[in-house]
């Protein structure tokens, strides 16, 4: 078995004295894991940083074998290591992807959005809203997507104020009635009326990541890297 293409580094860990086990995200293959002989050397360390893009060849005797990578640099993203928020961001993104996606299950739209988000993080500036949209896409690709376009009760697109914790659909203030205390607030930045910015929106996506994604993993908690990033993004300034 053999595969060749470009992909971005998700995680790596030592394997023996000189090798590493590398996991990458590819548009056409999804997550792919393999051994990089000599990958623990100082020369390779900069190449194999999470978020960097590589040109790879993966070989294995049979399809379900771990396999071996040969790697060459394709595009570095040095900005991911130069700022605290960017480092927290790439750690959250890569940890969530490895946590959520099965091996060799392609998600091309999610992968494209991941590459665009990593580029924004690398360039600096304000990428918090882009990260929020990435979490929305992650939920959608996993079958837990939120429908915030219209009220689940009346069908109206106006006056949306809540989200049903059971269905993930928006509910208008008028339709909520006595059920309002049991619903989740829909932040203004996601189309809700009233207040609510990035922190509130990430609390909403976090609720569904916890109750849908983590639950589907038999109670295995979400990666701590996400909580660390959310804390940083909620800090003023």
PDB file of C-alpha atoms in Angstrom:
ATOM      1  CA  UNK A   1       0.000   0.000   0.000  1.00  0.00           C
ATOM      2  CA  UNK A   2       1.229   3.486  -0.831  1.00  0.00           C
ATOM      3  CA  UNK A   3      -0.057   7.059  -0.652  1.00  0.00           C
ATOM      4  CA  UNK A   4       1.640  10.290  -1.679  1.00  0.00           C
ATOM      5  CA  UNK A   5       0.528  13.878  -1.182  1.00  0.00           C
ATOM      6  CA  UNK A   6       0.615  16.972   1.012  1.00  0.00           C
ATOM      7  CA  UNK A   7      -0.757  17.243   4.528  1.00  0.00           C
ATOM      8  CA  UNK A   8      -0.379  19.276   7.712  1.00  0.00           C
ATOM      9  CA  UNK A   9       1.147  17.930  10.915  1.00  0.00           C
ATOM     10  CA  UNK A  10      -1.335  17.218  13.694  1.00  0.00           C
ATOM     11  CA  UNK A  11       0.659  15.383  16.364  1.00  0.00           C
ATOM     12  CA  UNK A  12       3.927  13.539  16.852  1.00  0.00           C
ATOM     13  CA  UNK A  13       5.402  11.438  19.638  1.00  0.00           C
ATOM     14  CA  UNK A  14       8.712   9.697  20.176  1.00  0.00           C
ATOM     15  CA  UNK A  15       9.067   6.111  19.028  1.00  0.00           C
ATOM     16  CA  UNK A  16      12.188   4.378  20.224  1.00  0.00           C
ATOM     17  CA  UNK A  17      15.468   6.277  20.222  1.00  0.00           C
ATOM     18  CA  UNK A  18      15.411   8.010  16.850  1.00  0.00           C
ATOM     19  CA  UNK A  19      11.952   7.754  15.289  1.00  0.00           C
ATOM     20  CA  UNK A  20       8.627   9.521  15.813  1.00  0.00           C
ATOM     21  CA  UNK A  21       5.040   8.507  15.180  1.00  0.00           C
ATOM     22  CA  UNK A  22       3.505  11.260  13.071  1.00  0.00           C
ATOM     23  CA  UNK A  23      -0.181  11.992  12.446  1.00  0.00           C
ATOM     24  CA  UNK A  24      -1.101  14.324   9.588  1.00  0.00           C
ATOM     25  CA  UNK A  25      -4.342  15.647   8.087  1.00  0.00           C
ATOM     26  CA  UNK A  26      -4.772  15.169   4.363  1.00  0.00           C
ATOM     27  CA  UNK A  27      -7.660  16.422   2.235  1.00  0.00           C
ATOM     28  CA  UNK A  28      -8.082  13.154   0.361  1.00  0.00           C
ATOM     29  CA  UNK A  29      -7.063  10.655   3.057  1.00  0.00           C
ATOM     30  CA  UNK A  30      -8.130  12.260   6.334  1.00  0.00           C
ATOM     31  CA  UNK A  31      -5.910  11.524   9.313  1.00  0.00           C
ATOM     32  CA  UNK A  32      -2.926   9.349   8.425  1.00  0.00           C
ATOM     33  CA  UNK A  33      -0.413   8.018  10.963  1.00  0.00           C
ATOM     34  CA  UNK A  34       2.993   6.530  10.338  1.00  0.00           C
ATOM     35  CA  UNK A  35       6.532   6.215  11.610  1.00  0.00           C
ATOM     36  CA  UNK A  36       9.201   8.705  10.531  1.00  0.00           C
ATOM     37  CA  UNK A  37      12.620   7.052  10.895  1.00  0.00           C
ATOM     38  CA  UNK A  38      15.102   9.591  12.226  1.00  0.00           C
ATOM     39  CA  UNK A  39      12.270  11.994  12.966  1.00  0.00           C
ATOM     40  CA  UNK A  40      13.533  12.666  16.497  1.00  0.00           C
ATOM     41  CA  UNK A  41      16.689  14.370  15.240  1.00  0.00           C
ATOM     42  CA  UNK A  42      17.225  18.079  15.855  1.00  0.00           C
ATOM     43  CA  UNK A  43      17.301  18.697  12.097  1.00  0.00           C
ATOM     44  CA  UNK A  44      13.832  17.229  11.666  1.00  0.00           C
ATOM     45  CA  UNK A  45      12.308  18.907  14.726  1.00  0.00           C
ATOM     46  CA  UNK A  46      11.535  22.206  12.986  1.00  0.00           C
ATOM     47  CA  UNK A  47      10.009  20.452   9.978  1.00  0.00           C
ATOM     48  CA  UNK A  48       7.648  18.275  12.019  1.00  0.00           C
ATOM     49  CA  UNK A  49       6.107  21.011  14.184  1.00  0.00           C
ATOM     50  CA  UNK A  50       2.287  20.823  14.431  1.00  0.00           C
ATOM     51  CA  UNK A  51       0.685  23.026  11.797  1.00  0.00           C
ATOM     52  CA  UNK A  52       3.525  22.765   9.289  1.00  0.00           C
ATOM     53  CA  UNK A  53       2.670  21.434   5.847  1.00  0.00           C
ATOM     54  CA  UNK A  54       4.635  18.484   4.479  1.00  0.00           C
ATOM     55  CA  UNK A  55       5.084  16.600   1.256  1.00  0.00           C
ATOM     56  CA  UNK A  56       4.761  12.937   2.199  1.00  0.00           C
ATOM     57  CA  UNK A  57       4.962   9.411   0.949  1.00  0.00           C
ATOM     58  CA  UNK A  58       3.359   6.745   3.133  1.00  0.00           C
ATOM     59  CA  UNK A  59       4.059   3.058   2.597  1.00  0.00           C
ATOM     60  CA  UNK A  60       2.764  -0.055   4.348  1.00  0.00           C
ATOM     61  CA  UNK A  61       2.724  -3.749   3.535  1.00  0.00           C
ATOM     62  CA  UNK A  62      -1.026  -3.950   4.239  1.00  0.00           C
ATOM     63  CA  UNK A  63      -3.658  -1.231   4.522  1.00  0.00           C
ATOM     64  CA  UNK A  64      -4.267  -1.500   8.266  1.00  0.00           C
ATOM     65  CA  UNK A  65      -0.552  -1.417   9.144  1.00  0.00           C
ATOM     66  CA  UNK A  66       0.957   1.659  10.825  1.00  0.00           C
ATOM     67  CA  UNK A  67       3.186   2.312   7.818  1.00  0.00           C
ATOM     68  CA  UNK A  68       6.261   4.494   7.303  1.00  0.00           C
ATOM     69  CA  UNK A  69       6.536   8.102   6.112  1.00  0.00           C
ATOM     70  CA  UNK A  70       9.195   9.792   4.065  1.00  0.00           C
ATOM     71  CA  UNK A  71       8.789  13.542   4.531  1.00  0.00           C
ATOM     72  CA  UNK A  72       9.899  16.782   2.919  1.00  0.00           C
ATOM     73  CA  UNK A  73       8.937  20.326   3.950  1.00  0.00           C
ATOM     74  CA  UNK A  74       6.232  21.936   1.845  1.00  0.00           C
ATOM     75  CA  UNK A  75       5.312  25.075   3.788  1.00  0.00           C
ATOM     76  CA  UNK A  76       6.330  26.153   7.268  1.00  0.00           C
ATOM     77  CA  UNK A  77       4.033  28.182   9.505  1.00  0.00           C
ATOM     78  CA  UNK A  78       6.521  29.827  11.888  1.00  0.00           C
ATOM     79  CA  UNK A  79       3.919  32.265  13.208  1.00  0.00           C
ATOM     80  CA  UNK A  80       2.227  29.408  15.066  1.00  0.00           C
ATOM     81  CA  UNK A  81       5.132  29.344  17.508  1.00  0.00           C
ATOM     82  CA  UNK A  82       5.730  33.078  17.805  1.00  0.00           C
ATOM     83  CA  UNK A  83       2.596  34.135  19.714  1.00  0.00           C
ATOM     84  CA  UNK A  84       0.852  32.615  22.712  1.00  0.00           C
ATOM     85  CA  UNK A  85      -2.635  32.711  21.207  1.00  0.00           C
ATOM     86  CA  UNK A  86      -1.471  31.131  17.951  1.00  0.00           C
ATOM     87  CA  UNK A  87       0.281  28.321  19.810  1.00  0.00           C
ATOM     88  CA  UNK A  88      -2.817  27.731  21.917  1.00  0.00           C
ATOM     89  CA  UNK A  89      -4.900  27.804  18.735  1.00  0.00           C
ATOM     90  CA  UNK A  90      -2.913  25.214  16.820  1.00  0.00           C
ATOM     91  CA  UNK A  91      -2.825  22.982  19.891  1.00  0.00           C
ATOM     92  CA  UNK A  92      -6.616  23.162  20.206  1.00  0.00           C
ATOM     93  CA  UNK A  93      -7.251  22.539  16.508  1.00  0.00           C
ATOM     94  CA  UNK A  94      -4.886  19.600  16.182  1.00  0.00           C
ATOM     95  CA  UNK A  95      -5.993  18.027  19.469  1.00  0.00           C
ATOM     96  CA  UNK A  96      -9.682  18.257  18.575  1.00  0.00           C
ATOM     97  CA  UNK A  97      -9.156  16.784  15.110  1.00  0.00           C
ATOM     98  CA  UNK A  98      -7.170  13.814  16.400  1.00  0.00           C
ATOM     99  CA  UNK A  99      -9.762  13.346  19.149  1.00  0.00           C
ATOM    100  CA  UNK A 100     -12.788  13.579  16.862  1.00  0.00           C
ATOM    101  CA  UNK A 101     -11.900  12.022  13.521  1.00  0.00           C
ATOM    102  CA  UNK A 102     -11.323   8.351  12.790  1.00  0.00           C
ATOM    103  CA  UNK A 103      -8.213   7.377  10.853  1.00  0.00           C
ATOM    104  CA  UNK A 104      -8.369   7.607   7.050  1.00  0.00           C
ATOM    105  CA  UNK A 105     -11.845   9.130   6.947  1.00  0.00           C
ATOM    106  CA  UNK A 106     -11.617  12.159   4.609  1.00  0.00           C
ATOM    107  CA  UNK A 107     -13.426  15.396   5.484  1.00  0.00           C
ATOM    108  CA  UNK A 108     -12.394  17.691   2.607  1.00  0.00           C
ATOM    109  CA  UNK A 109     -14.471  20.748   3.597  1.00  0.00           C
ATOM    110  CA  UNK A 110     -13.270  20.578   7.186  1.00  0.00           C
ATOM    111  CA  UNK A 111      -9.697  20.081   5.985  1.00  0.00           C
ATOM    112  CA  UNK A 112      -9.904  23.118   3.688  1.00  0.00           C
ATOM    113  CA  UNK A 113     -11.225  25.227   6.560  1.00  0.00           C
ATOM    114  CA  UNK A 114      -8.498  23.884   8.850  1.00  0.00           C
ATOM    115  CA  UNK A 115      -5.791  24.893   6.373  1.00  0.00           C
ATOM    116  CA  UNK A 116      -7.302  28.376   6.023  1.00  0.00           C
ATOM    117  CA  UNK A 117      -7.507  28.755   9.817  1.00  0.00           C
ATOM    118  CA  UNK A 118      -3.891  27.660  10.296  1.00  0.00           C
ATOM    119  CA  UNK A 119      -2.856  30.232   7.704  1.00  0.00           C
ATOM    120  CA  UNK A 120      -4.724  32.970   9.598  1.00  0.00           C
ATOM    121  CA  UNK A 121      -3.106  31.933  12.869  1.00  0.00           C
ATOM    122  CA  UNK A 122       0.298  31.936  11.205  1.00  0.00           C
ATOM    123  CA  UNK A 123      -0.245  35.445   9.813  1.00  0.00           C
ATOM    124  CA  UNK A 124      -1.334  36.907  13.163  1.00  0.00           C
ATOM    125  CA  UNK A 125      -4.189  39.302  13.633  1.00  0.00           C
ATOM    126  CA  UNK A 126      -7.690  38.468  14.845  1.00  0.00           C
ATOM    127  CA  UNK A 127      -8.788  34.918  14.001  1.00  0.00           C
ATOM    128  CA  UNK A 128     -11.182  34.241  16.903  1.00  0.00           C
ATOM    129  CA  UNK A 129     -14.312  34.379  14.739  1.00  0.00           C
ATOM    130  CA  UNK A 130     -12.683  32.090  12.164  1.00  0.00           C
ATOM    131  CA  UNK A 131     -11.978  29.594  14.943  1.00  0.00           C
ATOM    132  CA  UNK A 132     -15.628  29.738  16.018  1.00  0.00           C
ATOM    133  CA  UNK A 133     -16.723  28.990  12.446  1.00  0.00           C
ATOM    134  CA  UNK A 134     -14.236  26.116  12.385  1.00  0.00           C
ATOM    135  CA  UNK A 135     -15.846  24.579  15.481  1.00  0.00           C
ATOM    136  CA  UNK A 136     -19.253  24.959  13.815  1.00  0.00           C
ATOM    137  CA  UNK A 137     -17.926  23.110  10.759  1.00  0.00           C
ATOM    138  CA  UNK A 138     -16.408  20.395  12.968  1.00  0.00           C
ATOM    139  CA  UNK A 139     -19.800  19.796  14.614  1.00  0.00           C
ATOM    140  CA  UNK A 140     -21.483  19.769  11.207  1.00  0.00           C
ATOM    141  CA  UNK A 141     -19.059  17.273   9.679  1.00  0.00           C
ATOM    142  CA  UNK A 142     -19.496  14.954  12.641  1.00  0.00           C
ATOM    143  CA  UNK A 143     -23.283  14.981  12.297  1.00  0.00           C
ATOM    144  CA  UNK A 144     -23.929  17.320  15.231  1.00  0.00           C
ATOM    145  CA  UNK A 145     -24.441  20.517  13.266  1.00  0.00           C
ATOM    146  CA  UNK A 146     -26.435  23.450  14.625  1.00  0.00           C
ATOM    147  CA  UNK A 147     -29.319  24.910  12.606  1.00  0.00           C
ATOM    148  CA  UNK A 148     -29.496  28.571  13.545  1.00  0.00           C
ATOM    149  CA  UNK A 149     -31.217  29.809  10.397  1.00  0.00           C
ATOM    150  CA  UNK A 150     -34.841  29.768  11.589  1.00  0.00           C
ATOM    151  CA  UNK A 151     -37.029  29.021  14.589  1.00  0.00           C
ATOM    152  CA  UNK A 152     -37.630  25.320  15.158  1.00  0.00           C
ATOM    153  CA  UNK A 153     -41.182  26.042  16.367  1.00  0.00           C
ATOM    154  CA  UNK A 154     -42.539  28.703  14.008  1.00  0.00           C
ATOM    155  CA  UNK A 155     -40.077  28.774  11.112  1.00  0.00           C
ATOM    156  CA  UNK A 156     -39.493  32.510  11.465  1.00  0.00           C
ATOM    157  CA  UNK A 157     -36.051  33.942  10.831  1.00  0.00           C
ATOM    158  CA  UNK A 158     -36.628  36.933  13.098  1.00  0.00           C
ATOM    159  CA  UNK A 159     -36.264  37.379  16.832  1.00  0.00           C
ATOM    160  CA  UNK A 160     -34.097  34.285  17.299  1.00  0.00           C
ATOM    161  CA  UNK A 161     -32.872  34.198  20.888  1.00  0.00           C
ATOM    162  CA  UNK A 162     -32.267  30.623  21.996  1.00  0.00           C
ATOM    163  CA  UNK A 163     -30.976  27.222  20.925  1.00  0.00           C
ATOM    164  CA  UNK A 164     -32.577  23.935  21.880  1.00  0.00           C
ATOM    165  CA  UNK A 165     -30.049  21.810  23.808  1.00  0.00           C
ATOM    166  CA  UNK A 166     -31.702  18.686  22.419  1.00  0.00           C
ATOM    167  CA  UNK A 167     -32.022  19.481  18.714  1.00  0.00           C
ATOM    168  CA  UNK A 168     -29.395  22.198  18.208  1.00  0.00           C
ATOM    169  CA  UNK A 169     -31.992  24.356  16.441  1.00  0.00           C
ATOM    170  CA  UNK A 170     -32.711  28.022  17.026  1.00  0.00           C
ATOM    171  CA  UNK A 171     -35.852  29.166  18.847  1.00  0.00           C
ATOM    172  CA  UNK A 172     -37.349  32.656  18.733  1.00  0.00           C
ATOM    173  CA  UNK A 173     -38.020  34.632  21.886  1.00  0.00           C
ATOM    174  CA  UNK A 174     -41.737  34.651  21.129  1.00  0.00           C
ATOM    175  CA  UNK A 175     -41.909  30.886  20.688  1.00  0.00           C
ATOM    176  CA  UNK A 176     -39.779  30.033  23.724  1.00  0.00           C
ATOM    177  CA  UNK A 177     -42.386  31.048  26.265  1.00  0.00           C
ATOM    178  CA  UNK A 178     -42.108  29.217  29.584  1.00  0.00           C
ATOM    179  CA  UNK A 179     -39.424  26.962  28.127  1.00  0.00           C
ATOM    180  CA  UNK A 180     -36.922  29.820  27.855  1.00  0.00           C
ATOM    181  CA  UNK A 181     -35.039  28.966  31.104  1.00  0.00           C
ATOM    182  CA  UNK A 182     -34.319  25.473  29.738  1.00  0.00           C
ATOM    183  CA  UNK A 183     -32.889  26.746  26.437  1.00  0.00           C
ATOM    184  CA  UNK A 184     -29.393  27.954  25.612  1.00  0.00           C
ATOM    185  CA  UNK A 185     -28.857  31.640  24.743  1.00  0.00           C
ATOM    186  CA  UNK A 186     -28.098  32.351  21.090  1.00  0.00           C
ATOM    187  CA  UNK A 187     -25.317  34.989  20.999  1.00  0.00           C
ATOM    188  CA  UNK A 188     -25.625  38.010  18.760  1.00  0.00           C
ATOM    189  CA  UNK A 189     -22.528  37.005  16.785  1.00  0.00           C
ATOM    190  CA  UNK A 190     -24.378  33.863  15.691  1.00  0.00           C
ATOM    191  CA  UNK A 191     -27.540  35.697  14.709  1.00  0.00           C
ATOM    192  CA  UNK A 192     -29.277  35.990  18.069  1.00  0.00           C
ATOM    193  CA  UNK A 193     -31.002  39.093  19.382  1.00  0.00           C
ATOM    194  CA  UNK A 194     -29.440  40.976  22.269  1.00  0.00           C
ATOM    195  CA  UNK A 195     -25.903  40.537  23.535  1.00  0.00           C
ATOM    196  CA  UNK A 196     -23.325  37.809  23.331  1.00  0.00           C
ATOM    197  CA  UNK A 197     -19.953  37.757  21.635  1.00  0.00           C
ATOM    198  CA  UNK A 198     -17.194  35.277  20.950  1.00  0.00           C
ATOM    199  CA  UNK A 199     -16.943  33.939  24.499  1.00  0.00           C
ATOM    200  CA  UNK A 200     -20.674  33.197  24.624  1.00  0.00           C
ATOM    201  CA  UNK A 201     -20.602  31.632  21.160  1.00  0.00           C
ATOM    202  CA  UNK A 202     -17.728  29.329  22.146  1.00  0.00           C
ATOM    203  CA  UNK A 203     -19.689  28.375  25.267  1.00  0.00           C
ATOM    204  CA  UNK A 204     -22.515  27.318  22.942  1.00  0.00           C
ATOM    205  CA  UNK A 205     -20.337  25.232  20.618  1.00  0.00           C
ATOM    206  CA  UNK A 206     -18.557  23.867  23.681  1.00  0.00           C
ATOM    207  CA  UNK A 207     -21.870  22.632  25.074  1.00  0.00           C
ATOM    208  CA  UNK A 208     -22.507  20.562  21.960  1.00  0.00           C
ATOM    209  CA  UNK A 209     -18.918  19.359  21.759  1.00  0.00           C
ATOM    210  CA  UNK A 210     -19.275  18.121  25.340  1.00  0.00           C
ATOM    211  CA  UNK A 211     -22.759  16.617  25.093  1.00  0.00           C
ATOM    212  CA  UNK A 212     -22.543  15.181  21.583  1.00  0.00           C
ATOM    213  CA  UNK A 213     -18.910  14.581  20.631  1.00  0.00           C
ATOM    214  CA  UNK A 214     -17.524  13.647  24.053  1.00  0.00           C
ATOM    215  CA  UNK A 215     -20.574  11.493  24.767  1.00  0.00           C
ATOM    216  CA  UNK A 216     -20.003   9.594  21.529  1.00  0.00           C
ATOM    217  CA  UNK A 217     -16.479   8.877  22.792  1.00  0.00           C
ATOM    218  CA  UNK A 218     -17.907   6.971  25.763  1.00  0.00           C
ATOM    219  CA  UNK A 219     -17.314   9.782  28.216  1.00  0.00           C
ATOM    220  CA  UNK A 220     -13.744  10.548  27.208  1.00  0.00           C
ATOM    221  CA  UNK A 221     -13.312  14.273  27.989  1.00  0.00           C
ATOM    222  CA  UNK A 222     -12.528  16.859  25.344  1.00  0.00           C
ATOM    223  CA  UNK A 223      -8.848  17.754  24.971  1.00  0.00           C
ATOM    224  CA  UNK A 224      -7.772  20.250  27.619  1.00  0.00           C
ATOM    225  CA  UNK A 225      -6.160  22.339  24.855  1.00  0.00           C
ATOM    226  CA  UNK A 226      -9.602  23.583  23.811  1.00  0.00           C
ATOM    227  CA  UNK A 227     -10.424  24.926  27.278  1.00  0.00           C
ATOM    228  CA  UNK A 228      -7.038  26.670  27.438  1.00  0.00           C
ATOM    229  CA  UNK A 229      -7.671  28.361  24.095  1.00  0.00           C
ATOM    230  CA  UNK A 230     -11.191  29.461  25.038  1.00  0.00           C
ATOM    231  CA  UNK A 231      -9.818  31.009  28.228  1.00  0.00           C
ATOM    232  CA  UNK A 232      -7.222  32.979  26.241  1.00  0.00           C
ATOM    233  CA  UNK A 233      -9.749  34.166  23.644  1.00  0.00           C
ATOM    234  CA  UNK A 234     -12.093  35.360  26.392  1.00  0.00           C
ATOM    235  CA  UNK A 235      -9.413  37.546  27.958  1.00  0.00           C
ATOM    236  CA  UNK A 236      -9.923  41.277  27.324  1.00  0.00           C
ATOM    237  CA  UNK A 237      -7.584  42.939  24.847  1.00  0.00           C
TER     238      UNK A 237
END
